[in-house]
PDB file of C-alpha atoms in Angstrom:
ATOM      1  CA  ASN O 899      -0.252   0.164  -0.508  1.00  0.00           C
ATOM      2  CA  ALA O 900       2.009   3.392  -1.669  1.00  0.00           C
ATOM      3  CA  GLY O 901      -0.055   5.820  -0.360  1.00  0.00           C
ATOM      4  CA  VAL O 902      -0.080   8.521  -2.292  1.00  0.00           C
ATOM      5  CA  THR O 903       3.266   9.287  -4.951  1.00  0.00           C
ATOM      6  CA  GLN O 904       4.524  11.898  -7.160  1.00  0.00           C
ATOM      7  CA  THR O 905       6.818  11.691 -10.182  1.00  0.00           C
ATOM      8  CA  PRO O 906       9.459  13.398 -10.661  1.00  0.00           C
ATOM      9  CA  LYS O 907      10.308  13.913  -7.992  1.00  0.00           C
ATOM     10  CA  PHE O 908      12.283  17.265  -8.989  1.00  0.00           C
ATOM     11  CA  ARG O 909      12.726  18.979 -11.910  1.00  0.00           C
ATOM     12  CA  VAL O 910      15.058  21.618 -13.494  1.00  0.00           C
ATOM     13  CA  LEU O 911      12.951  23.508 -16.446  1.00  0.00           C
ATOM     14  CA  LYS O 912      13.894  26.764 -18.561  1.00  0.00           C
ATOM     15  CA  THR O 913      11.255  29.023 -19.386  1.00  0.00           C
ATOM     16  CA  GLY O 914       8.520  28.703 -21.193  1.00  0.00           C
ATOM     17  CA  GLN O 915       9.018  24.142 -21.461  1.00  0.00           C
ATOM     18  CA  SER O 916       6.056  22.171 -21.135  1.00  0.00           C
ATOM     19  CA  MET O 917       5.843  19.755 -18.010  1.00  0.00           C
ATOM     20  CA  THR O 918       3.492  17.586 -16.296  1.00  0.00           C
ATOM     21  CA  LEU O 919       3.801  16.234 -12.958  1.00  0.00           C
ATOM     22  CA  LEU O 920       2.165  12.764 -11.918  1.00  0.00           C
ATOM     23  CA  CYS O 921       0.400  11.504  -8.777  1.00  0.00           C
ATOM     24  CA  ALA O 922      -0.991   8.320  -7.996  1.00  0.00           C
ATOM     25  CA  GLN O 923      -3.301   6.848  -4.991  1.00  0.00           C
ATOM     26  CA  ASP O 924      -3.959   3.398  -4.324  1.00  0.00           C
ATOM     27  CA  MET O 925      -6.577   4.397  -1.746  1.00  0.00           C
ATOM     28  CA  ASN O 926      -9.808   3.915  -4.231  1.00  0.00           C
ATOM     29  CA  HIS O 927     -10.176   7.993  -2.544  1.00  0.00           C
ATOM     30  CA  GLU O 928     -12.625  10.250  -4.945  1.00  0.00           C
ATOM     31  CA  TYR O 929     -10.843  13.650  -4.118  1.00  0.00           C
ATOM     32  CA  MET O 930      -7.413  15.191  -5.191  1.00  0.00           C
ATOM     33  CA  TYR O 931      -5.595  17.967  -5.094  1.00  0.00           C
ATOM     34  CA  TRP O 932      -2.416  20.100  -5.990  1.00  0.00           C
ATOM     35  CA  TYR O 933      -0.995  22.322  -3.794  1.00  0.00           C
ATOM     36  CA  ARG O 934       2.146  24.358  -3.979  1.00  0.00           C
ATOM     37  CA  GLN O 935       4.025  25.352  -1.497  1.00  0.00           C
ATOM     38  CA  ASP O 936       6.560  28.424  -1.175  1.00  0.00           C
ATOM     39  CA  PRO O 937       8.764  29.876   2.242  1.00  0.00           C
ATOM     40  CA  GLY O 938       6.078  31.439   4.214  1.00  0.00           C
ATOM     41  CA  MET O 939       2.789  30.918   2.756  1.00  0.00           C
ATOM     42  CA  GLY O 940       1.642  27.768   3.659  1.00  0.00           C
ATOM     43  CA  LEU O 941      -0.029  25.474   1.152  1.00  0.00           C
ATOM     44  CA  ARG O 942      -2.354  27.115  -1.760  1.00  0.00           C
ATOM     45  CA  LEU O 943      -4.828  25.443  -3.647  1.00  0.00           C
ATOM     46  CA  ILE O 944      -4.162  24.597  -7.337  1.00  0.00           C
ATOM     47  CA  HIS O 945      -6.648  22.587  -8.968  1.00  0.00           C
ATOM     48  CA  TYR O 946      -8.808  19.457  -6.830  1.00  0.00           C
ATOM     49  CA  SER O 947     -11.161  17.218  -8.425  1.00  0.00           C
ATOM     50  CA  VAL O 948     -14.352  15.661  -6.834  1.00  0.00           C
ATOM     51  CA  GLY O 949     -13.623  12.225  -8.459  1.00  0.00           C
ATOM     52  CA  GLU O 950     -13.560  11.203 -12.562  1.00  0.00           C
ATOM     53  CA  GLY O 951     -13.973  12.890 -14.432  1.00  0.00           C
ATOM     54  CA  THR O 952     -14.295  16.049 -13.238  1.00  0.00           C
ATOM     55  CA  THR O 953     -11.789  19.078 -11.930  1.00  0.00           C
ATOM     56  CA  ALA O 954     -12.207  22.679 -10.550  1.00  0.00           C
ATOM     57  CA  LYS O 955     -10.163  25.404  -9.637  1.00  0.00           C
ATOM     58  CA  GLY O 956      -8.938  26.335  -6.961  1.00  0.00           C
ATOM     59  CA  GLU O 957      -6.701  29.664  -4.946  1.00  0.00           C
ATOM     60  CA  VAL O 958      -3.966  30.204  -7.660  1.00  0.00           C
ATOM     61  CA  PRO O 959      -5.109  28.058 -10.856  1.00  0.00           C
ATOM     62  CA  ASP O 960      -3.059  30.500 -13.610  1.00  0.00           C
ATOM     63  CA  GLY O 961      -0.706  28.848 -15.749  1.00  0.00           C
ATOM     64  CA  TYR O 962      -1.664  25.272 -14.869  1.00  0.00           C
ATOM     65  CA  ASN O 963      -3.908  22.441 -16.012  1.00  0.00           C
ATOM     66  CA  VAL O 964      -5.064  19.211 -14.666  1.00  0.00           C
ATOM     67  CA  SER O 965      -7.056  16.192 -15.820  1.00  0.00           C
ATOM     68  CA  ARG O 966      -8.694  13.270 -13.700  1.00  0.00           C
ATOM     69  CA  LEU O 967      -8.982  10.326 -16.927  1.00  0.00           C
ATOM     70  CA  LYS O 968      -8.564   7.804 -13.988  1.00  0.00           C
ATOM     71  CA  LYS O 969      -9.416   7.359 -10.558  1.00  0.00           C
ATOM     72  CA  GLN O 970      -6.267   6.679  -9.053  1.00  0.00           C
ATOM     73  CA  ASN O 971      -4.181   9.683 -11.287  1.00  0.00           C
ATOM     74  CA  PHE O 972      -4.355  13.050 -10.962  1.00  0.00           C
ATOM     75  CA  LEU O 973      -2.258  14.945 -13.389  1.00  0.00           C
ATOM     76  CA  LEU O 974      -1.025  18.262 -13.474  1.00  0.00           C
ATOM     77  CA  GLY O 975       0.323  20.621 -16.382  1.00  0.00           C
ATOM     78  CA  LEU O 976       1.922  23.476 -17.596  1.00  0.00           C
ATOM     79  CA  GLU O 977       1.637  24.471 -20.399  1.00  0.00           C
ATOM     80  CA  SER O 978       4.498  26.934 -20.711  1.00  0.00           C
ATOM     81  CA  ALA O 979       6.643  27.201 -17.273  1.00  0.00           C
ATOM     82  CA  ALA O 980       7.757  30.561 -15.766  1.00  0.00           C
ATOM     83  CA  PRO O 981      10.356  31.537 -13.262  1.00  0.00           C
ATOM     84  CA  SER O 982       7.344  32.727 -10.884  1.00  0.00           C
ATOM     85  CA  GLN O 983       6.053  28.358 -10.454  1.00  0.00           C
ATOM     86  CA  THR O 984       9.363  27.513  -9.101  1.00  0.00           C
ATOM     87  CA  SER O 985       7.634  25.885  -5.840  1.00  0.00           C
ATOM     88  CA  VAL O 986       7.338  22.206  -4.021  1.00  0.00           C
ATOM     89  CA  TYR O 987       4.147  21.234  -5.439  1.00  0.00           C
ATOM     90  CA  PHE O 988       2.077  18.356  -3.330  1.00  0.00           C
ATOM     91  CA  CYS O 989      -0.351  16.157  -4.586  1.00  0.00           C
ATOM     92  CA  ALA O 990      -3.823  15.130  -1.756  1.00  0.00           C
ATOM     93  CA  SER O 991      -6.217  12.895  -1.941  1.00  0.00           C
ATOM     94  CA  ARG O 992      -8.850  12.023   0.266  1.00  0.00           C
ATOM     95  CA  THR O 993     -12.241   9.911   0.658  1.00  0.00           C
ATOM     96  CA  GLY O 994     -15.678  11.717  -0.235  1.00  0.00           C
ATOM     97  CA  GLY O 995     -18.887  11.544   1.035  1.00  0.00           C
ATOM     98  CA  PRO O 996     -20.231  13.537   4.069  1.00  0.00           C
ATOM     99  CA  SER O 997     -17.374  11.649   7.165  1.00  0.00           C
ATOM    100  CA  GLY O 998     -14.825  12.605   4.182  1.00  0.00           C
ATOM    101  CA  ASN O 999     -16.115  16.116   4.266  1.00  0.00           C
ATOM    102  CA  LEU O1000     -16.944  16.458   8.064  1.00  0.00           C
ATOM    103  CA  TYR O1001     -12.998  15.665   8.836  1.00  0.00           C
ATOM    104  CA  ASN O1002     -11.543  16.044   5.948  1.00  0.00           C
ATOM    105  CA  GLU O1003      -8.625  14.449   6.471  1.00  0.00           C
ATOM    106  CA  GLN O1004      -5.749  14.580   2.815  1.00  0.00           C
ATOM    107  CA  PHE O1005      -3.309  12.009   2.748  1.00  0.00           C
ATOM    108  CA  PHE O1006      -0.820  13.839   0.673  1.00  0.00           C
ATOM    109  CA  GLY O1007       2.632  12.188  -1.069  1.00  0.00           C
ATOM    110  CA  PRO O1008       6.316  13.363  -0.628  1.00  0.00           C
ATOM    111  CA  GLY O1009       5.865  16.304  -3.115  1.00  0.00           C
ATOM    112  CA  THR O1010       8.147  17.198  -6.607  1.00  0.00           C
ATOM    113  CA  ARG O1011      10.380  20.880  -6.451  1.00  0.00           C
ATOM    114  CA  LEU O1012      10.798  22.438  -9.126  1.00  0.00           C
ATOM    115  CA  THR O1013      12.193  24.628 -10.446  1.00  0.00           C
ATOM    116  CA  VAL O1014      12.406  27.446 -13.189  1.00  0.00           C
ATOM    117  CA  LEU O1015      14.723  29.310 -15.001  1.00  0.00           C
TER     118      LEU O1015
ATOM    119  CA  THR D 538     -11.967  34.688   1.094  1.00  0.00           C
ATOM    120  CA  GLN D 539     -10.740  33.029   4.548  1.00  0.00           C
ATOM    121  CA  LEU D 540      -7.743  33.202   5.528  1.00  0.00           C
ATOM    122  CA  LEU D 541      -5.864  31.379   8.363  1.00  0.00           C
ATOM    123  CA  GLU D 542      -2.742  33.517  10.259  1.00  0.00           C
ATOM    124  CA  GLN D 543      -0.355  31.730  12.822  1.00  0.00           C
ATOM    125  CA  SER D 544       1.750  32.432  15.081  1.00  0.00           C
ATOM    126  CA  PRO D 545       4.372  32.366  15.227  1.00  0.00           C
ATOM    127  CA  GLN D 546       6.409  31.727  12.154  1.00  0.00           C
ATOM    128  CA  PHE D 547       9.276  30.510  13.339  1.00  0.00           C
ATOM    129  CA  LEU D 548       9.945  29.105  17.121  1.00  0.00           C
ATOM    130  CA  SER D 549      13.347  28.030  18.621  1.00  0.00           C
ATOM    131  CA  ILE D 550      13.283  26.666  21.649  1.00  0.00           C
ATOM    132  CA  GLN D 551      15.365  24.306  24.113  1.00  0.00           C
ATOM    133  CA  GLU D 552      13.866  20.979  24.687  1.00  0.00           C
ATOM    134  CA  GLY D 553      11.969  20.677  27.504  1.00  0.00           C
ATOM    135  CA  GLU D 554      10.364  23.897  27.089  1.00  0.00           C
ATOM    136  CA  ASN D 555       6.456  24.624  26.391  1.00  0.00           C
ATOM    137  CA  LEU D 556       5.096  26.111  23.807  1.00  0.00           C
ATOM    138  CA  THR D 557       1.305  27.711  21.931  1.00  0.00           C
ATOM    139  CA  VAL D 558       1.348  27.866  18.296  1.00  0.00           C
ATOM    140  CA  TYR D 559      -1.497  30.333  17.140  1.00  0.00           C
ATOM    141  CA  CYS D 560      -4.546  29.566  13.964  1.00  0.00           C
ATOM    142  CA  ASN D 561      -6.431  32.605  13.822  1.00  0.00           C
ATOM    143  CA  SER D 562      -8.882  33.967  11.483  1.00  0.00           C
ATOM    144  CA  SER D 563     -11.931  36.211  11.078  1.00  0.00           C
ATOM    145  CA  SER D 564     -14.178  33.495   8.855  1.00  0.00           C
ATOM    146  CA  VAL D 565     -15.760  30.312  10.706  1.00  0.00           C
ATOM    147  CA  PHE D 566     -15.019  27.219   9.951  1.00  0.00           C
ATOM    148  CA  SER D 567     -16.604  24.041   9.714  1.00  0.00           C
ATOM    149  CA  SER D 568     -13.939  22.080  10.637  1.00  0.00           C
ATOM    150  CA  LEU D 569     -10.267  22.441  12.088  1.00  0.00           C
ATOM    151  CA  GLN D 570      -7.165  20.160  11.594  1.00  0.00           C
ATOM    152  CA  TRP D 571      -3.219  20.824  12.519  1.00  0.00           C
ATOM    153  CA  TYR D 572      -0.581  18.937  10.708  1.00  0.00           C
ATOM    154  CA  ARG D 573       3.358  18.497  10.573  1.00  0.00           C
ATOM    155  CA  GLN D 574       5.719  18.878   7.807  1.00  0.00           C
ATOM    156  CA  GLU D 575       8.994  16.675   7.851  1.00  0.00           C
ATOM    157  CA  PRO D 576      11.626  18.099   5.350  1.00  0.00           C
ATOM    158  CA  GLY D 577      11.579  16.879   2.927  1.00  0.00           C
ATOM    159  CA  GLU D 578       8.032  14.859   3.201  1.00  0.00           C
ATOM    160  CA  GLY D 579       4.481  15.968   2.662  1.00  0.00           C
ATOM    161  CA  PRO D 580       1.895  17.055   5.464  1.00  0.00           C
ATOM    162  CA  VAL D 581       0.892  14.534   8.056  1.00  0.00           C
ATOM    163  CA  LEU D 582      -2.756  15.200   9.824  1.00  0.00           C
ATOM    164  CA  LEU D 583      -1.938  15.048  13.597  1.00  0.00           C
ATOM    165  CA  VAL D 584      -5.527  16.445  15.048  1.00  0.00           C
ATOM    166  CA  THR D 585      -9.511  17.693  13.307  1.00  0.00           C
ATOM    167  CA  VAL D 586     -12.131  19.092  15.416  1.00  0.00           C
ATOM    168  CA  VAL D 587     -15.423  19.338  15.226  1.00  0.00           C
ATOM    169  CA  THR D 588     -16.581  21.990  18.030  1.00  0.00           C
ATOM    170  CA  GLY D 589     -16.199  24.920  19.252  1.00  0.00           C
ATOM    171  CA  GLY D 590     -14.279  24.159  22.603  1.00  0.00           C
ATOM    172  CA  GLU D 591     -13.410  21.386  21.619  1.00  0.00           C
ATOM    173  CA  VAL D 592      -9.957  20.325  23.369  1.00  0.00           C
ATOM    174  CA  LYS D 593      -7.868  16.960  21.812  1.00  0.00           C
ATOM    175  CA  LYS D 594      -5.167  15.400  23.879  1.00  0.00           C
ATOM    176  CA  LEU D 595      -1.825  13.615  21.297  1.00  0.00           C
ATOM    177  CA  LYS D 596       0.731  12.299  24.299  1.00  0.00           C
ATOM    178  CA  ARG D 597       2.215  15.512  25.045  1.00  0.00           C
ATOM    179  CA  LEU D 598       0.292  18.141  22.272  1.00  0.00           C
ATOM    180  CA  THR D 599      -2.848  20.110  23.437  1.00  0.00           C
ATOM    181  CA  PHE D 600      -5.210  20.772  20.798  1.00  0.00           C
ATOM    182  CA  GLN D 601      -8.223  23.124  21.143  1.00  0.00           C
ATOM    183  CA  PHE D 602     -10.573  24.830  18.814  1.00  0.00           C
ATOM    184  CA  GLY D 603     -12.396  28.128  19.795  1.00  0.00           C
ATOM    185  CA  ASP D 604     -15.713  28.513  21.019  1.00  0.00           C
ATOM    186  CA  ALA D 605     -16.615  31.236  17.771  1.00  0.00           C
ATOM    187  CA  ARG D 606     -14.461  27.947  16.157  1.00  0.00           C
ATOM    188  CA  LYS D 607     -12.752  31.023  14.574  1.00  0.00           C
ATOM    189  CA  ASP D 608      -8.913  29.905  16.094  1.00  0.00           C
ATOM    190  CA  SER D 609      -7.432  27.000  17.881  1.00  0.00           C
ATOM    191  CA  SER D 610      -4.193  26.712  19.407  1.00  0.00           C
ATOM    192  CA  LEU D 611      -1.456  24.478  19.564  1.00  0.00           C
ATOM    193  CA  HIS D 612       0.026  23.482  22.628  1.00  0.00           C
ATOM    194  CA  ILE D 613       3.256  21.272  23.130  1.00  0.00           C
ATOM    195  CA  THR D 614       4.628  20.591  26.659  1.00  0.00           C
ATOM    196  CA  ALA D 615       8.321  19.626  27.339  1.00  0.00           C
ATOM    197  CA  ALA D 616       8.932  20.402  23.922  1.00  0.00           C
ATOM    198  CA  GLN D 617      12.010  17.288  22.051  1.00  0.00           C
ATOM    199  CA  PRO D 618      14.251  17.296  19.458  1.00  0.00           C
ATOM    200  CA  GLY D 619      11.200  15.096  17.131  1.00  0.00           C
ATOM    201  CA  ASP D 620       9.003  17.635  17.732  1.00  0.00           C
ATOM    202  CA  THR D 621      10.692  19.912  15.593  1.00  0.00           C
ATOM    203  CA  GLY D 622       9.280  19.955  11.839  1.00  0.00           C
ATOM    204  CA  LEU D 623       6.907  22.731  10.249  1.00  0.00           C
ATOM    205  CA  TYR D 624       3.273  23.073  11.768  1.00  0.00           C
ATOM    206  CA  LEU D 625      -0.302  24.060   9.644  1.00  0.00           C
ATOM    207  CA  CYS D 626      -3.586  24.871  10.647  1.00  0.00           C
ATOM    208  CA  ALA D 627      -6.604  23.644   8.375  1.00  0.00           C
ATOM    209  CA  GLY D 628      -9.807  24.737   8.211  1.00  0.00           C
ATOM    210  CA  ALA D 629     -12.460  23.488   5.869  1.00  0.00           C
ATOM    211  CA  ASP D 630     -13.585  25.932   3.984  1.00  0.00           C
ATOM    212  CA  SER D 631     -17.732  27.050   4.895  1.00  0.00           C
ATOM    213  CA  TYR D 632     -18.479  28.028   1.517  1.00  0.00           C
ATOM    214  CA  ASN D 633     -17.147  24.768  -0.560  1.00  0.00           C
ATOM    215  CA  THR D 634     -16.205  22.070   2.485  1.00  0.00           C
ATOM    216  CA  ASP D 635     -14.729  20.010  -0.397  1.00  0.00           C
ATOM    217  CA  LYS D 636     -11.630  22.590  -0.188  1.00  0.00           C
ATOM    218  CA  LEU D 637      -9.092  22.731   3.368  1.00  0.00           C
ATOM    219  CA  ILE D 638      -8.037  26.700   3.470  1.00  0.00           C
ATOM    220  CA  PHE D 639      -3.883  26.581   4.925  1.00  0.00           C
ATOM    221  CA  GLY D 640      -2.651  29.135   7.105  1.00  0.00           C
ATOM    222  CA  THR D 641       0.782  30.552   6.587  1.00  0.00           C
ATOM    223  CA  GLY D 642       2.988  27.888   8.981  1.00  0.00           C
ATOM    224  CA  THR D 643       4.876  27.886  12.527  1.00  0.00           C
ATOM    225  CA  ARG D 644       8.044  26.887  12.108  1.00  0.00           C
ATOM    226  CA  LEU D 645       9.500  25.133  15.396  1.00  0.00           C
ATOM    227  CA  GLN D 646      13.036  23.875  16.174  1.00  0.00           C
ATOM    228  CA  VAL D 647      13.701  22.390  19.017  1.00  0.00           C
ATOM    229  CA  PHE D 648      18.139  22.132  20.578  1.00  0.00           C
ATOM    230  CA  PRO D 649      18.361  19.509  22.310  1.00  0.00           C
TER     231      PRO D 649
END
């Protein structure tokens, strides 16, 4: 039982390049999230999904796209990377339903450190 | 927009000392959580509080949810080096409980 995994762990991009970050979970969770973490700013929600085939914008969605074609996977894409997107990216998942919404325990992956030059 | 402010931002103490971290907002949250994050890893849930005035204890850690459900505190008794990490509070967005709003974080270092 691996929980939430993220690939890659590290990546360096040049401005204008594109890339996709992959998140996978094996807990059969309905909800999945992408956050970015910057010093002094906690975690900020980029996009999220409440089920296979659905996506929604979070707090800071500009410059990112996502897809949830399979329940266990949530992809985060950067079409044209900018230095402002240098950050650590975390994926998380949780169960849905009334209990899931109230207790809202999110399980996080280990993160992807992205540097855009 | 609901915001959560944590204080202090940094805390550096000696082993055995007590400390309190605060998480404050002007908004009401339906529940509030505390996570701990160690370097190179994702946050891990410590506790969830859902009722105003609720107090939960986890060994040397005591968590309290404010009566009005706008604030929370985390108190650590006799801190140990293993408590070192980034502590994050997170509230369930009252307008959309699908989402969590994270606080700004408190970085704690406990020296032996």
